[in-house]
Short mmCIF file of C-alpha atoms in Angstrom, two decimals:
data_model
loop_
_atom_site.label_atom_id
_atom_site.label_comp_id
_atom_site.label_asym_id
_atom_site.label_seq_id
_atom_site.Cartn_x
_atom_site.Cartn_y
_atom_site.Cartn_z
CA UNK A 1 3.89 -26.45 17.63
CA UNK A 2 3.04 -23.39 19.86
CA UNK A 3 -0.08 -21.40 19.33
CA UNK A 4 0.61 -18.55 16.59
CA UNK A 5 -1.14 -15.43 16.31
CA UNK A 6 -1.52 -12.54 13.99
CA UNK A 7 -1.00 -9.86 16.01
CA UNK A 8 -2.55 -6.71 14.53
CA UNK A 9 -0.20 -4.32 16.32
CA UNK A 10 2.87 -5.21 14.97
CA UNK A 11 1.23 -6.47 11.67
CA UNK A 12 2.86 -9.93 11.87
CA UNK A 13 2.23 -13.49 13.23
CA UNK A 14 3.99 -14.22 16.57
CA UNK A 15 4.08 -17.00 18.65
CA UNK A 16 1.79 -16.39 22.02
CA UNK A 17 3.59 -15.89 24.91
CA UNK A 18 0.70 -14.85 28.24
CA UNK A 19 2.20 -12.29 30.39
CA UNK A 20 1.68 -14.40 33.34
CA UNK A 21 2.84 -18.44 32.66
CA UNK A 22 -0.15 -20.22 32.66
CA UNK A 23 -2.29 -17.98 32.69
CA UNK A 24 -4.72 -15.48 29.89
CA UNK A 25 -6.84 -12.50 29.74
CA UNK A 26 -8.51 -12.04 26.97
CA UNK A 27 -11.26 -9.04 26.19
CA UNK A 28 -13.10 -9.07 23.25
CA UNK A 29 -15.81 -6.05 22.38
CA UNK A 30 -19.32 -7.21 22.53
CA UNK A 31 -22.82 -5.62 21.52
CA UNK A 32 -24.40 -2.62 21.44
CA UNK A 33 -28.03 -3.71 22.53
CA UNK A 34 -30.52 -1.59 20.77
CA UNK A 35 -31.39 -4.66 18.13
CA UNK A 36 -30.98 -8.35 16.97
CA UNK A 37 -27.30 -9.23 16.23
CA UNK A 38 -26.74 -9.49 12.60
CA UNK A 39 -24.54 -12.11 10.75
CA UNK A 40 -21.48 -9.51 11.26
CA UNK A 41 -21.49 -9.07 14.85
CA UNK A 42 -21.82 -12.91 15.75
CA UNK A 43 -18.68 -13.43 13.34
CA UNK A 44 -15.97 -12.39 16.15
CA UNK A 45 -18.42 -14.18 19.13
CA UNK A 46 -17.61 -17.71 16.84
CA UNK A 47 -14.07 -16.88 16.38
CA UNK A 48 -13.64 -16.11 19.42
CA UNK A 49 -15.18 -18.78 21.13
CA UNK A 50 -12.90 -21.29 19.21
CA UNK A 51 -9.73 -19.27 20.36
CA UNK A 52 -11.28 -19.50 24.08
CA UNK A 53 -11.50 -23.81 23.58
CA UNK A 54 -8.36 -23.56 22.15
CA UNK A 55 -6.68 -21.93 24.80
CA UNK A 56 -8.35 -24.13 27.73
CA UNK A 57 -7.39 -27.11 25.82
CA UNK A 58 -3.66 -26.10 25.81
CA UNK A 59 -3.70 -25.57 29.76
CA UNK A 60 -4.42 -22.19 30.16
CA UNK A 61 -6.30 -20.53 33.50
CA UNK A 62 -8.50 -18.45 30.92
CA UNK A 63 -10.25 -14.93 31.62
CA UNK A 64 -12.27 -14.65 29.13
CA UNK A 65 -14.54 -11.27 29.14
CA UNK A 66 -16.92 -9.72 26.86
CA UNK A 67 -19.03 -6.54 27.71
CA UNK A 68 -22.69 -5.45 26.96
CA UNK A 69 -22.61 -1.81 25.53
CA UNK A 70 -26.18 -0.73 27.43
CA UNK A 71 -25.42 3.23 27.08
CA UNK A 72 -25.25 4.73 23.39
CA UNK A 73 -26.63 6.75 21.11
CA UNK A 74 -28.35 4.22 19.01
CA UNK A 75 -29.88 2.62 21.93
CA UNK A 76 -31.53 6.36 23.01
CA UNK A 77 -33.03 6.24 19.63
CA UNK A 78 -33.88 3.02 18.82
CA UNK A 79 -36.31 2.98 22.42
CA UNK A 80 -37.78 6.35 21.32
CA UNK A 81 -38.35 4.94 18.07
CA UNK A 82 -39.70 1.48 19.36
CA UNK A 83 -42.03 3.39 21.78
CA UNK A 84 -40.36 1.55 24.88
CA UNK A 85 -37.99 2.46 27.86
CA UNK A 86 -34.23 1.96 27.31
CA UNK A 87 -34.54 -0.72 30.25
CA UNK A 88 -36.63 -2.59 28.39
CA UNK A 89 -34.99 -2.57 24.94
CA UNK A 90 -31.42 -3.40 26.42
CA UNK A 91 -32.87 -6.14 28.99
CA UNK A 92 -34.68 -8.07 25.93
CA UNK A 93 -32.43 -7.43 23.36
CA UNK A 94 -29.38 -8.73 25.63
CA UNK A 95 -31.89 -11.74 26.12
CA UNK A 96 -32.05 -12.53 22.58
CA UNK A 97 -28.40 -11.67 21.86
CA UNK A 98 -27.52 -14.18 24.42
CA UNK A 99 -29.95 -16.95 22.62
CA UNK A 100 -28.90 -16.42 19.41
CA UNK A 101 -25.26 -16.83 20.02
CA UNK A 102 -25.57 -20.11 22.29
CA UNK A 103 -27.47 -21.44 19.41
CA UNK A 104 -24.43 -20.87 17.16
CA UNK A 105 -22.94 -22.90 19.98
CA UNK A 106 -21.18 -20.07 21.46
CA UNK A 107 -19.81 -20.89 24.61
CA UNK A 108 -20.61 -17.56 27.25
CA UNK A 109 -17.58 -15.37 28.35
CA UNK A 110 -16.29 -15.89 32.12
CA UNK A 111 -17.36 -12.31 32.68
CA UNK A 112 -19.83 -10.10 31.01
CA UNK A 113 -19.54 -6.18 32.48
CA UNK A 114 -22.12 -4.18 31.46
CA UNK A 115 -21.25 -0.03 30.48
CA UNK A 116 -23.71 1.53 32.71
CA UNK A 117 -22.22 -0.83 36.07
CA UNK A 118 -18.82 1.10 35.25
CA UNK A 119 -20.05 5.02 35.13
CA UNK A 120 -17.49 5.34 38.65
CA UNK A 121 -15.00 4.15 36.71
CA UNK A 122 -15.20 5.83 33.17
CA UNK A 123 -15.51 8.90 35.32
CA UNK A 124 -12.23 8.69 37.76
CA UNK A 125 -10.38 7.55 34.10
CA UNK A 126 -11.61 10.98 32.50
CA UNK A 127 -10.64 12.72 35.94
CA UNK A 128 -7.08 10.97 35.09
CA UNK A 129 -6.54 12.02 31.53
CA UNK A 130 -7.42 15.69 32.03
CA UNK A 131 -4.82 16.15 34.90
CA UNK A 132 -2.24 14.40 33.20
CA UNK A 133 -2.93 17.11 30.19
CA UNK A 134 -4.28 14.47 27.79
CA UNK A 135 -8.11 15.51 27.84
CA UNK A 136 -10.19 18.86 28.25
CA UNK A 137 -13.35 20.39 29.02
CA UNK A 138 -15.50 22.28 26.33
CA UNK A 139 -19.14 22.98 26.07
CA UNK A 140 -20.13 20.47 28.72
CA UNK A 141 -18.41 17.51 26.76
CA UNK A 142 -14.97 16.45 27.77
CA UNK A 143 -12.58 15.29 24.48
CA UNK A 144 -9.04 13.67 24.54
CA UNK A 145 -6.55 15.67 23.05
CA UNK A 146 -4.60 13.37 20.27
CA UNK A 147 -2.04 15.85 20.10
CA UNK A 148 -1.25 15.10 23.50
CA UNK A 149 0.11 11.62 22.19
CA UNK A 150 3.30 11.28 19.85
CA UNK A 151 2.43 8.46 18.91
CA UNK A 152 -1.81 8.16 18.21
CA UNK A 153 -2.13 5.83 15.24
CA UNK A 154 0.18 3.49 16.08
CA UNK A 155 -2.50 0.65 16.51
CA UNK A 156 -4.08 1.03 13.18
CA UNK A 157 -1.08 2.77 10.82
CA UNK A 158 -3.24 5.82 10.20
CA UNK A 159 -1.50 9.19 9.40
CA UNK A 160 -3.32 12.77 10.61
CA UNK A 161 -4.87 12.93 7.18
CA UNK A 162 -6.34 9.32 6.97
CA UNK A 163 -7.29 9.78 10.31
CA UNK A 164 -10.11 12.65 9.61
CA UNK A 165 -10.34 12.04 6.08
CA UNK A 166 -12.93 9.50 5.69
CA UNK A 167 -12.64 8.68 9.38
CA UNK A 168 -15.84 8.17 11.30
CA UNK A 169 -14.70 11.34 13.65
CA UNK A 170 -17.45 14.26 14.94
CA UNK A 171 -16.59 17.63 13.24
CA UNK A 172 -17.19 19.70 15.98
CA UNK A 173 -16.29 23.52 16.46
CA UNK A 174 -15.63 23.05 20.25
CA UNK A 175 -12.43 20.65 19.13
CA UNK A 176 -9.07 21.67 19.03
CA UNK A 177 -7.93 18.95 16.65
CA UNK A 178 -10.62 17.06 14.44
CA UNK A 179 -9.55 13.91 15.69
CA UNK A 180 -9.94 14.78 18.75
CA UNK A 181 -13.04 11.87 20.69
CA UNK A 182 -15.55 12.40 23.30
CA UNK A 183 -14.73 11.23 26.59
CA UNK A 184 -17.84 12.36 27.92
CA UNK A 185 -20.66 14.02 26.45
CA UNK A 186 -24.03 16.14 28.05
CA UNK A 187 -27.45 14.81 28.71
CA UNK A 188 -31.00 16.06 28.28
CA UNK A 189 -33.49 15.66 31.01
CA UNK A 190 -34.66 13.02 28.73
CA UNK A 191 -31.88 10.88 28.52
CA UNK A 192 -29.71 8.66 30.38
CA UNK A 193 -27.32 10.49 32.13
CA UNK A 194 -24.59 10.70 35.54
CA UNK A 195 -23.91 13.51 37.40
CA UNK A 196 -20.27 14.10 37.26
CA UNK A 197 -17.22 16.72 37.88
CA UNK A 198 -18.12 17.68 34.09
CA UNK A 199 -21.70 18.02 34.55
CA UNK A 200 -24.26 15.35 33.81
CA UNK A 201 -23.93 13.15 31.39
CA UNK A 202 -22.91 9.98 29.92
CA UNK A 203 -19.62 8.61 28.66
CA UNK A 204 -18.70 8.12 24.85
CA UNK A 205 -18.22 4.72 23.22
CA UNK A 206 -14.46 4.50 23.49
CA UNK A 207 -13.93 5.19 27.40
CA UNK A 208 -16.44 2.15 27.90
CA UNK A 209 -14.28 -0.72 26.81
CA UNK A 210 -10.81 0.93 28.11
CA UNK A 211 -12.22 0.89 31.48
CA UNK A 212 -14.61 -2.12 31.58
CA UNK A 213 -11.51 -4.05 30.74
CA UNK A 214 -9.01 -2.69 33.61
CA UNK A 215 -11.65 -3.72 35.51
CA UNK A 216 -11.70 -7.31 34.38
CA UNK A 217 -8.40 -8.16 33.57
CA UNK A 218 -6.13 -5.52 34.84
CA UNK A 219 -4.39 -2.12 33.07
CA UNK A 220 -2.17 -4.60 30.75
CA UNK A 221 -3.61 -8.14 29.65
CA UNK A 222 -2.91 -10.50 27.01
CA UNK A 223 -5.35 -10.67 24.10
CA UNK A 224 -8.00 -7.87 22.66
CA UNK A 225 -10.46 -9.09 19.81
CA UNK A 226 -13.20 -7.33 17.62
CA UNK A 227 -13.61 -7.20 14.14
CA UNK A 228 -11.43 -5.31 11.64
CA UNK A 229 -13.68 -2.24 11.53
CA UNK A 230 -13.08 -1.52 15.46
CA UNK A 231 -9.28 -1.26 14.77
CA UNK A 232 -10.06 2.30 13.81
CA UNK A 233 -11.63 4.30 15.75
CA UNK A 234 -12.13 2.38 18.52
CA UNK A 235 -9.42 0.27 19.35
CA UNK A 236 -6.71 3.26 18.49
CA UNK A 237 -8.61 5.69 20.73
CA UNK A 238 -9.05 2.32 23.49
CA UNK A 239 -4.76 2.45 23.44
CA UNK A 240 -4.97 6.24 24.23
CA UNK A 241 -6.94 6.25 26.82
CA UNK A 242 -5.28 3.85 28.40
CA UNK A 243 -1.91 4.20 28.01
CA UNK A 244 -2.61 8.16 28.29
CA UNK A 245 -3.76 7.10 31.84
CA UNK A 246 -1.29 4.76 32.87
CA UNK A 247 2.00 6.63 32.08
CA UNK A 248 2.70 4.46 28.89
CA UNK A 249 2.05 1.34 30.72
CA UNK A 250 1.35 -1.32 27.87
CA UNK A 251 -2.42 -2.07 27.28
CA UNK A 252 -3.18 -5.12 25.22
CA UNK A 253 0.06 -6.96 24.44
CA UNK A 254 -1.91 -9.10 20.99
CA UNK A 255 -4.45 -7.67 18.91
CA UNK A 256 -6.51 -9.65 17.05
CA UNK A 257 -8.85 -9.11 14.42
CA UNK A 258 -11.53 -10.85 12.40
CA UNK A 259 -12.24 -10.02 8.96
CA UNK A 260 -15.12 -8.66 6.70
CA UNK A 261 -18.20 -10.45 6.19
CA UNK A 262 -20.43 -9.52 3.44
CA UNK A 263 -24.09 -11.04 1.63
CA UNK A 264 -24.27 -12.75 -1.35
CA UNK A 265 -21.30 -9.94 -2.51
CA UNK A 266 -22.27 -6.83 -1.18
CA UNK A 267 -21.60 -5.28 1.92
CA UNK A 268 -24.69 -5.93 4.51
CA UNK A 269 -27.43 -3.25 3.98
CA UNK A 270 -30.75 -2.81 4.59
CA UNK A 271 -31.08 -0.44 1.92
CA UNK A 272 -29.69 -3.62 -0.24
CA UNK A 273 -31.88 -5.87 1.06
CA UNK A 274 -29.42 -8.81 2.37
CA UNK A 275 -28.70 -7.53 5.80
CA UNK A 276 -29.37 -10.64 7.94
CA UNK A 277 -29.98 -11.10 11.87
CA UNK A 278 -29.08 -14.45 13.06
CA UNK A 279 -32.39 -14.79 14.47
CA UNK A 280 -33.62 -14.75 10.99
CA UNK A 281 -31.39 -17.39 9.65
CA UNK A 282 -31.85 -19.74 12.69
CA UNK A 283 -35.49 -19.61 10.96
CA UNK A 284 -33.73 -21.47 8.40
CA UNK A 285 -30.52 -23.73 9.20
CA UNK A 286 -29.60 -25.26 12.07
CA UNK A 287 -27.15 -22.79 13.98
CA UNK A 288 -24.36 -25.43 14.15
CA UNK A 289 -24.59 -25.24 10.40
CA UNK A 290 -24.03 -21.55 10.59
CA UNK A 291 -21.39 -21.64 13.19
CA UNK A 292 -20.17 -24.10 10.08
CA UNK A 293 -20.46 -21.82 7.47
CA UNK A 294 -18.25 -18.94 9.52
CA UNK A 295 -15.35 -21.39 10.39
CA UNK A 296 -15.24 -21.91 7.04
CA UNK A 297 -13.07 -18.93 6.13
CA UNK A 298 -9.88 -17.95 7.86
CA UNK A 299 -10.66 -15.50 10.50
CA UNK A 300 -8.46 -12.88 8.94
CA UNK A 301 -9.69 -13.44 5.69
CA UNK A 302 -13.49 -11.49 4.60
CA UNK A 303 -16.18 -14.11 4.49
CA UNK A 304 -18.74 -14.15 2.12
CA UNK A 305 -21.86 -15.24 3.40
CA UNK A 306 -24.22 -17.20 0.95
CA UNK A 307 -27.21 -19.76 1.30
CA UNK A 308 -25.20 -22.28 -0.81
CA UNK A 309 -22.40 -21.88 1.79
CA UNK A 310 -25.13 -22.46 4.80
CA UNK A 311 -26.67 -25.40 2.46
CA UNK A 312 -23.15 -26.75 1.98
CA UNK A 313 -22.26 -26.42 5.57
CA UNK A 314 -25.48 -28.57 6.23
CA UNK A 315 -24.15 -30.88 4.40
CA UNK A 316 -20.99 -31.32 5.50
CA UNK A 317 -22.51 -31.74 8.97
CA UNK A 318 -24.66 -34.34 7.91
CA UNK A 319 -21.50 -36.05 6.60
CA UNK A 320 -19.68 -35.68 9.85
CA UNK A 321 -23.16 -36.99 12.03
CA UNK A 322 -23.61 -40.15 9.23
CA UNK A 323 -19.82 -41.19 10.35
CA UNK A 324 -20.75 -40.35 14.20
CA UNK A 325 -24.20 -42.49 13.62
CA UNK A 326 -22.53 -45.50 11.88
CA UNK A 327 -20.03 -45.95 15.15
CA UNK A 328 -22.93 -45.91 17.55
CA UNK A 329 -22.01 -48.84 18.35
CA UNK A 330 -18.67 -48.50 18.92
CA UNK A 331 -16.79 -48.05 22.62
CA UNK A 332 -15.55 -44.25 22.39
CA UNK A 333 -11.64 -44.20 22.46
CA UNK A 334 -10.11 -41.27 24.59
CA UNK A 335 -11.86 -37.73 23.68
CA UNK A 336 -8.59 -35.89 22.17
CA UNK A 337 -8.66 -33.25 19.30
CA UNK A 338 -6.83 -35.24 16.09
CA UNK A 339 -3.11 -33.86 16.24
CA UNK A 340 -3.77 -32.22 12.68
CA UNK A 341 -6.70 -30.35 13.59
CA UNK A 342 -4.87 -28.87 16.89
CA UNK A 343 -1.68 -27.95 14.36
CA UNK A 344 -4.30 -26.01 12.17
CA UNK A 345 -5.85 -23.96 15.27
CA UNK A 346 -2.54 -23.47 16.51
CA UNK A 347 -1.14 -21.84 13.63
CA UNK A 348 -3.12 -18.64 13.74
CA UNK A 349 -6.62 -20.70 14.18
CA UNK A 350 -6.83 -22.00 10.58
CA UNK A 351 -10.03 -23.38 11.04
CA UNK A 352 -10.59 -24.30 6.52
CA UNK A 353 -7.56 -26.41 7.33
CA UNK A 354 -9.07 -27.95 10.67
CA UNK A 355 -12.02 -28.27 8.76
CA UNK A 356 -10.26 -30.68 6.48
CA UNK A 357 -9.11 -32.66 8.98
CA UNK A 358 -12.19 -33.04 10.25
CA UNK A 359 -13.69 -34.27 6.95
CA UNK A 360 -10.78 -36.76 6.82
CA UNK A 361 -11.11 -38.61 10.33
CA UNK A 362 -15.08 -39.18 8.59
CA UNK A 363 -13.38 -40.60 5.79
CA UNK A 364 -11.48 -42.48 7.70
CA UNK A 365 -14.22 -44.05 9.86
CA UNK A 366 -15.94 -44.70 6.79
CA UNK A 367 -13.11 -47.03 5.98
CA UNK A 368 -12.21 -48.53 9.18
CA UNK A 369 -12.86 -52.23 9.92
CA UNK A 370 -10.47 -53.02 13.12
CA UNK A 371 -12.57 -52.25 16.60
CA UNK A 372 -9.82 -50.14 18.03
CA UNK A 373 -9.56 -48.49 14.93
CA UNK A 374 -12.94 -47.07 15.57
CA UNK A 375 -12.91 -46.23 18.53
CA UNK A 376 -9.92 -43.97 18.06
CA UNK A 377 -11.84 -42.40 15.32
CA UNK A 378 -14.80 -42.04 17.18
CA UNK A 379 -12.95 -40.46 19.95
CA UNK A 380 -11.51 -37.92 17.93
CA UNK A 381 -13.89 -36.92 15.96
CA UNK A 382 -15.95 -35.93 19.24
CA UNK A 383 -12.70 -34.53 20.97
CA UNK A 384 -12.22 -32.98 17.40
CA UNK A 385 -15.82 -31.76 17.25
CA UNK A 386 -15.92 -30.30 20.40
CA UNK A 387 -12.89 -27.59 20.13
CA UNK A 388 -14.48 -26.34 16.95
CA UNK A 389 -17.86 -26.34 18.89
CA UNK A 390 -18.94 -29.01 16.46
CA UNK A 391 -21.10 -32.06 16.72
CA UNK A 392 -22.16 -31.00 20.00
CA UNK A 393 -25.37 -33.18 19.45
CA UNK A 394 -26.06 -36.91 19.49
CA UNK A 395 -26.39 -37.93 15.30
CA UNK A 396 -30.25 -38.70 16.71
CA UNK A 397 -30.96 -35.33 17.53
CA UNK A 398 -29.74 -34.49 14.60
CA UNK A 399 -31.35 -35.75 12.48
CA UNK A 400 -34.44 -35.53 14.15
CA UNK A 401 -34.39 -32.16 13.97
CA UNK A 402 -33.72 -31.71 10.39
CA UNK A 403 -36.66 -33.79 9.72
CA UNK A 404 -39.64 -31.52 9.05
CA UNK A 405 -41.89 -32.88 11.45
CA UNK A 406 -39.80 -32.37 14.39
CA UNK A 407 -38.71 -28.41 15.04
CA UNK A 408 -37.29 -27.20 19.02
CA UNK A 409 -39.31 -24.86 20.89
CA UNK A 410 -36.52 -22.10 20.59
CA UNK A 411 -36.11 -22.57 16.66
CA UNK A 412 -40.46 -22.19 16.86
CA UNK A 413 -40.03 -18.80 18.90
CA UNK A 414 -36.92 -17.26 16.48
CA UNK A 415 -39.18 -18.06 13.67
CA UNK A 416 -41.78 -16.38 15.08
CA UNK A 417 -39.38 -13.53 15.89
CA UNK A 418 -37.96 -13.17 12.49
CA UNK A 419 -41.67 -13.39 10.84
CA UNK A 420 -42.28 -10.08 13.62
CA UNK A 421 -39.54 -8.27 12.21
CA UNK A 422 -40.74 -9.38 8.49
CA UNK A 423 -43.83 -7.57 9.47
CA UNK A 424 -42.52 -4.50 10.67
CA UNK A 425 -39.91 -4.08 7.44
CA UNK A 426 -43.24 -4.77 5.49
CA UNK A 427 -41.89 -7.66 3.86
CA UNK A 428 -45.34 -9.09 3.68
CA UNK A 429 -43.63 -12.11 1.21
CA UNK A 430 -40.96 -13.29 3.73
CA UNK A 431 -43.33 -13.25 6.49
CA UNK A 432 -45.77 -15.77 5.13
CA UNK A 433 -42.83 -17.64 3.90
CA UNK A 434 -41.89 -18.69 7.51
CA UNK A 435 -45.70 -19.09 8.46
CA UNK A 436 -45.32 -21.57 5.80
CA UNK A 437 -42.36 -23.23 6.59
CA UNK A 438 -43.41 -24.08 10.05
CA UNK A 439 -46.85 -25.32 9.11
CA UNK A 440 -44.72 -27.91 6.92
CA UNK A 441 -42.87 -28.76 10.02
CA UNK A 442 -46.66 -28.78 11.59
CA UNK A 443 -46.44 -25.95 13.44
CA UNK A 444 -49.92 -23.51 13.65
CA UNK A 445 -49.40 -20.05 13.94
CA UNK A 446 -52.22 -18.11 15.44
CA UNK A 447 -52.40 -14.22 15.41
CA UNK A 448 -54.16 -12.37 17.78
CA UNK A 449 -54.61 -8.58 19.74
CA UNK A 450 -52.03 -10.35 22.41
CA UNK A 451 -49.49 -11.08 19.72
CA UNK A 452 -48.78 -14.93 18.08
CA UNK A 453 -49.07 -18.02 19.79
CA UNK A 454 -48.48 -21.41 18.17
CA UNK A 455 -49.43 -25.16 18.71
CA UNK A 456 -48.09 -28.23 17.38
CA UNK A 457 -50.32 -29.62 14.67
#
């Protein structure tokens, strides 16, 4: 079988076909760094990260990039708000974000292009679009004209009135057409900004990724990825852009797109109480259990995430490391992926169903007697393992580390993190929970005017 995809654009699944043989770009939009990634955003790095093994495994010469959004509006107030500089917030929140997603065993993207290394770039694009008639100067901000294009909207479906209705679009009175985006937008003394043709400034969200990807992969490419809720605006207004500034030269030739993920049933809100950082619930599960827990859904499909599905993902892991642990012992037969579990990625990465597989080669080892037998078994179930970025651990480690006297340095200092940000939310209850949990794992907190430090009981 050949790898399908669902292939947002043309709202189908087609078999994947590179542009050049052997060969794949792939861009997928990464953070905004102005906080700790919640539960949502590391959703698409997992799903993603599967479809990268998956594509390496077949043969492919893959390009896989994923950019750092350091220049937005959140970021501008989240460091006023936080009291620090904007250099500071992006440089440790990019740190964390890059912790928290190799402890979901997240494998990091071949190239990482940050916004604010592109500025030349965004602004020669912008230069592009407004002599080619599809962008224009008003009140210091330059906007693309969707009139320009006949045919804005094809990415997503939307009509002109679904479009602003609803839409998360600026009304401005400097627009010609509602829908109209910034391409570029002013700056105050006091904020990060470029000087530039238009004046100074700095660029709007969209222009980022259209150029940060020409840049890394070339004006067409193979594969784009993000979640569901980039398809509109961002992802419609990427295709403008782009095309816009290329004469109709395709863009991305497959777009794909991860589902919803909501909390216990509702969508993630503060104001609801259940939004969740993975930082957070590293405090709690093991991140391979998490990583678990999201490849337990289709990626198309919404997810909902629960602490029975974590628990139950636990589970299943310590299922998968008992059958590991009882062939210790046992020569390791080639490292392959089981045929059934590469016929479930391939069609459209149906991970539930490579899941299942997976569960049966434990089953099967459970069963085995003949030598050979084993180490087939064993051999696949590591091969297996390691495309879903699963059992990437000896059974040893483990279990070790699920035993409560034995916790990692990094799981100490995300607990610690996550007990901060208890604090600050004045969730007085959830903070002394952790303190808790780690002194049951013997682990002594000990605050002081220099912040927490901790020692091993």
């Amino acid at each position: 079988m050949t790898l399908q995809l669902y292939n947002t654009a043309h709202r189908k699944k087609e078999e994947f076909v590179p542009l050049k043989e052997g060969e794949v770009g792939m861009y997928v939009c990464g953070p905004t760094v102005y906080d700790f990634a919640h539960i949502g955003n590391a959703r698409p790095v997992v799903i993603f990260d599967v479809l990268a093994r998956l594509l390496r495994h077949e043969g492919y010469k893959l390009t896989y990039v994923r950019n750092i959004t350091d220049v937005e509006d959140k970021i501008i107030a989240a460091a006023e708000q936080n009291g620090e500089t904007i250099d500071d917030l992006t440089r440790r929140t990019t740190e964390a974000y890059h912790a928290d997603m190799a402890a979901l065993n997240a494998l990091p993207p071949d190239i990482e292009p940050r916004a604010t290394e592109h500025i030349d770039g965004m602004i020669r694009m912008i230069e592009k679009l407004i002599k080619k008639g599809h962008a224009y100067e008003a009140e210091g901000h330059v906007l693309f004209d969707v009139t320009s294009m006949a045919d804005y909207g094809k990415l997503s479906g939307r009509n002109r009135d679904d479009m602003i209705a609803g839409a998360r679009v600026e009304v401005a009175p400097y627009k010609k057409d509602p829908a109209d985006f910034v391409l570029w937008k002013p700056s105050t003394d006091d904020m990060p900004g470029w000087d530039s043709p238009f004046g100074r400034g700095r660029p709007g969200w969209h222009i980022e990724c259209s150029v940060m990807s020409e840049a890394t992969l070339g004006i067409t490419f193979d594969i784009h990825g993000g979640g569901r809720d980039l398809i509109f605006p961002h992802h419609e207004n990427e295709v403008a852009q782009s095309c816009c500034a290329h004469d109709g030269a395709p863009f991305a030739r497959y777009w794909v797109h991860n589902g919803f993920l909501t909390v216990e049933g509702d969508k993630m809100s503060k104001s609801l109480g259940n939004f969740r950082t993975v930082r957070e619930l590293l405090a709690d599960a093991p991140g391979e259990a998490l990583r678990l827990n999201m490849l337990s859904a289709q990626y198309r499909q919404p997810l909902d995430w629960t602490a029975e599905g974590v628990a139950r993902a636990k589970a299943s892991l310590d299922r998968l490391y008992t059958a590991l642990q009882n062939l210790e012992n046992v020569e390791t037969g080639p490292i392959e992926p089981a045929a059934g579990v590469i016929a479930a990625l391939e069609d459209d990465l149906n991970t539930p169903q490579a899941l299942t597989e997976l569960y049966a080669l434990a089953g099967e080892a459970n069963k085995a007697t003949e030598e050979a037998e084993k180490a087939r078994i064993k051999g696949q179930l590591l091969g297996s393992g390691r495309l879903l970025g699963l059992l990437q651990q000896s059974p040893e480690d483990w279990f070790r580390k699920a035993d409560s006297g034995d916790i990692s340095e990094q799981e100490i200092e995300q607990a610690i993190t996550a007990r901060i940000e208890a604090k600050k939310e004045k969730d007085f209850a959830k903070a002394d929970a952790i303190r808790d949990d780690l002194a049951k794992k013997k682990v002594v907190l000990e605050d002081g005017p220099n912040g927490t430090t901790w020692k091993r009981a």
